[in-house]
PDB file of C-alpha atoms in Angstrom:
ATOM      1  CA  UNK L   1      -9.478   7.319  -9.314  1.00 48.00           C
ATOM      2  CA  UNK L   2      -6.202   9.286  -9.645  1.00 55.00           C
ATOM      3  CA  UNK L   3      -2.590   7.968  -9.812  1.00 74.00           C
ATOM      4  CA  UNK L   4      -1.253   7.846  -6.456  1.00 81.00           C
ATOM      5  CA  UNK L   5       2.160   8.464  -6.294  1.00 87.00           C
ATOM      6  CA  UNK L   6       4.516   5.746  -5.332  1.00 88.00           C
ATOM      7  CA  UNK L   7       6.767   7.757  -3.033  1.00 91.00           C
ATOM      8  CA  UNK L   8       3.734   9.411  -1.144  1.00 91.00           C
ATOM      9  CA  UNK L   9       2.613   5.640  -0.988  1.00 93.00           C
ATOM     10  CA  UNK L  10       5.755   4.082   0.443  1.00 95.00           C
ATOM     11  CA  UNK L  11       5.706   7.674   3.011  1.00 96.00           C
ATOM     12  CA  UNK L  12       2.547   5.926   4.506  1.00 97.00           C
ATOM     13  CA  UNK L  13       4.555   2.353   4.522  1.00 97.00           C
ATOM     14  CA  UNK L  14       7.690   3.530   6.454  1.00 97.00           C
ATOM     15  CA  UNK L  15       8.651   1.402   8.821  1.00 97.00           C
ATOM     16  CA  UNK L  16       6.612  -1.553   7.435  1.00 98.00           C
ATOM     17  CA  UNK L  17       8.557  -5.251   8.134  1.00 98.00           C
ATOM     18  CA  UNK L  18       8.694  -7.234   4.921  1.00 98.00           C
ATOM     19  CA  UNK L  19       7.330 -10.063   3.980  1.00 98.00           C
ATOM     20  CA  UNK L  20       3.817  -7.885   4.980  1.00 99.00           C
ATOM     21  CA  UNK L  21       0.281  -9.264   4.297  1.00 98.00           C
ATOM     22  CA  UNK L  22      -2.761  -6.590   2.370  1.00 98.00           C
ATOM     23  CA  UNK L  23      -4.259  -6.195   5.781  1.00 98.00           C
ATOM     24  CA  UNK L  24      -0.546  -5.358   7.334  1.00 99.00           C
ATOM     25  CA  UNK L  25       0.335  -2.884   4.894  1.00 98.00           C
ATOM     26  CA  UNK L  26      -3.618  -1.400   5.430  1.00 98.00           C
ATOM     27  CA  UNK L  27      -3.207  -1.087   8.824  1.00 98.00           C
ATOM     28  CA  UNK L  28       0.484   0.520   8.625  1.00 98.00           C
ATOM     29  CA  UNK L  29      -1.095   3.113   5.892  1.00 98.00           C
ATOM     30  CA  UNK L  30      -3.438   3.932   8.145  1.00 98.00           C
ATOM     31  CA  UNK L  31      -1.169   4.293  10.859  1.00 98.00           C
ATOM     32  CA  UNK L  32       0.704   6.867   8.926  1.00 97.00           C
ATOM     33  CA  UNK L  33      -2.494   8.851   8.070  1.00 97.00           C
ATOM     34  CA  UNK L  34      -2.986   7.667   4.760  1.00 96.00           C
ATOM     35  CA  UNK L  35      -6.096   9.107   3.408  1.00 94.00           C
ATOM     36  CA  UNK L  36      -9.355   7.766   1.995  1.00 94.00           C
ATOM     37  CA  UNK L  37      -8.150   7.609  -1.756  1.00 92.00           C
ATOM     38  CA  UNK L  38      -4.801   5.925  -0.626  1.00 94.00           C
ATOM     39  CA  UNK L  39      -6.925   3.726   1.778  1.00 95.00           C
ATOM     40  CA  UNK L  40      -9.368   2.664  -1.118  1.00 94.00           C
ATOM     41  CA  UNK L  41      -6.491   1.721  -3.339  1.00 94.00           C
ATOM     42  CA  UNK L  42      -5.061  -0.459  -0.868  1.00 96.00           C
ATOM     43  CA  UNK L  43      -8.332  -2.088   0.020  1.00 97.00           C
ATOM     44  CA  UNK L  44      -8.442  -3.423  -3.824  1.00 96.00           C
ATOM     45  CA  UNK L  45      -4.968  -5.221  -3.638  1.00 97.00           C
ATOM     46  CA  UNK L  46      -4.863  -8.469  -4.073  1.00 96.00           C
ATOM     47  CA  UNK L  47      -5.017 -10.394  -0.774  1.00 97.00           C
ATOM     48  CA  UNK L  48      -1.733 -12.194  -0.953  1.00 97.00           C
ATOM     49  CA  UNK L  49       2.308 -11.442   0.833  1.00 98.00           C
ATOM     50  CA  UNK L  50       4.280  -8.445  -0.248  1.00 98.00           C
ATOM     51  CA  UNK L  51       8.072  -9.655   0.106  1.00 98.00           C
ATOM     52  CA  UNK L  52       8.841  -5.702  -0.449  1.00 97.00           C
ATOM     53  CA  UNK L  53       8.107  -2.016  -1.066  1.00 95.00           C
ATOM     54  CA  UNK L  54       8.216  -2.573  -4.832  1.00 94.00           C
ATOM     55  CA  UNK L  55       5.699  -5.022  -4.535  1.00 97.00           C
ATOM     56  CA  UNK L  56       3.348  -2.793  -2.705  1.00 96.00           C
ATOM     57  CA  UNK L  57       3.518  -0.282  -5.595  1.00 93.00           C
ATOM     58  CA  UNK L  58       3.753  -3.050  -8.266  1.00 94.00           C
ATOM     59  CA  UNK L  59       0.234  -4.450  -7.410  1.00 95.00           C
ATOM     60  CA  UNK L  60      -1.253  -0.555  -6.914  1.00 92.00           C
ATOM     61  CA  UNK L  61       0.132  -0.550 -10.579  1.00 90.00           C
ATOM     62  CA  UNK L  62      -2.493  -2.893 -11.555  1.00 90.00           C
ATOM     63  CA  UNK L  63      -5.021  -2.471  -9.565  1.00 85.00           C
ATOM     64  CA  UNK L  64      -4.865   1.453 -10.183  1.00 69.00           C
TER      65      UNK L  64
END
């Protein structure tokens, strides 16, 4: 899987209220037009609550 740009990730998560669960992150990204590659990557995130946007990027870096 190609590396996903953290800025692109945050564009799809713009307006998401934190803390947010993995499901919140996925639903919000889908609502904002995330492509299949990003959705697949988000599905691989740990099932946890993210306190801030950088927590999502950090988790993506660990699974991506």
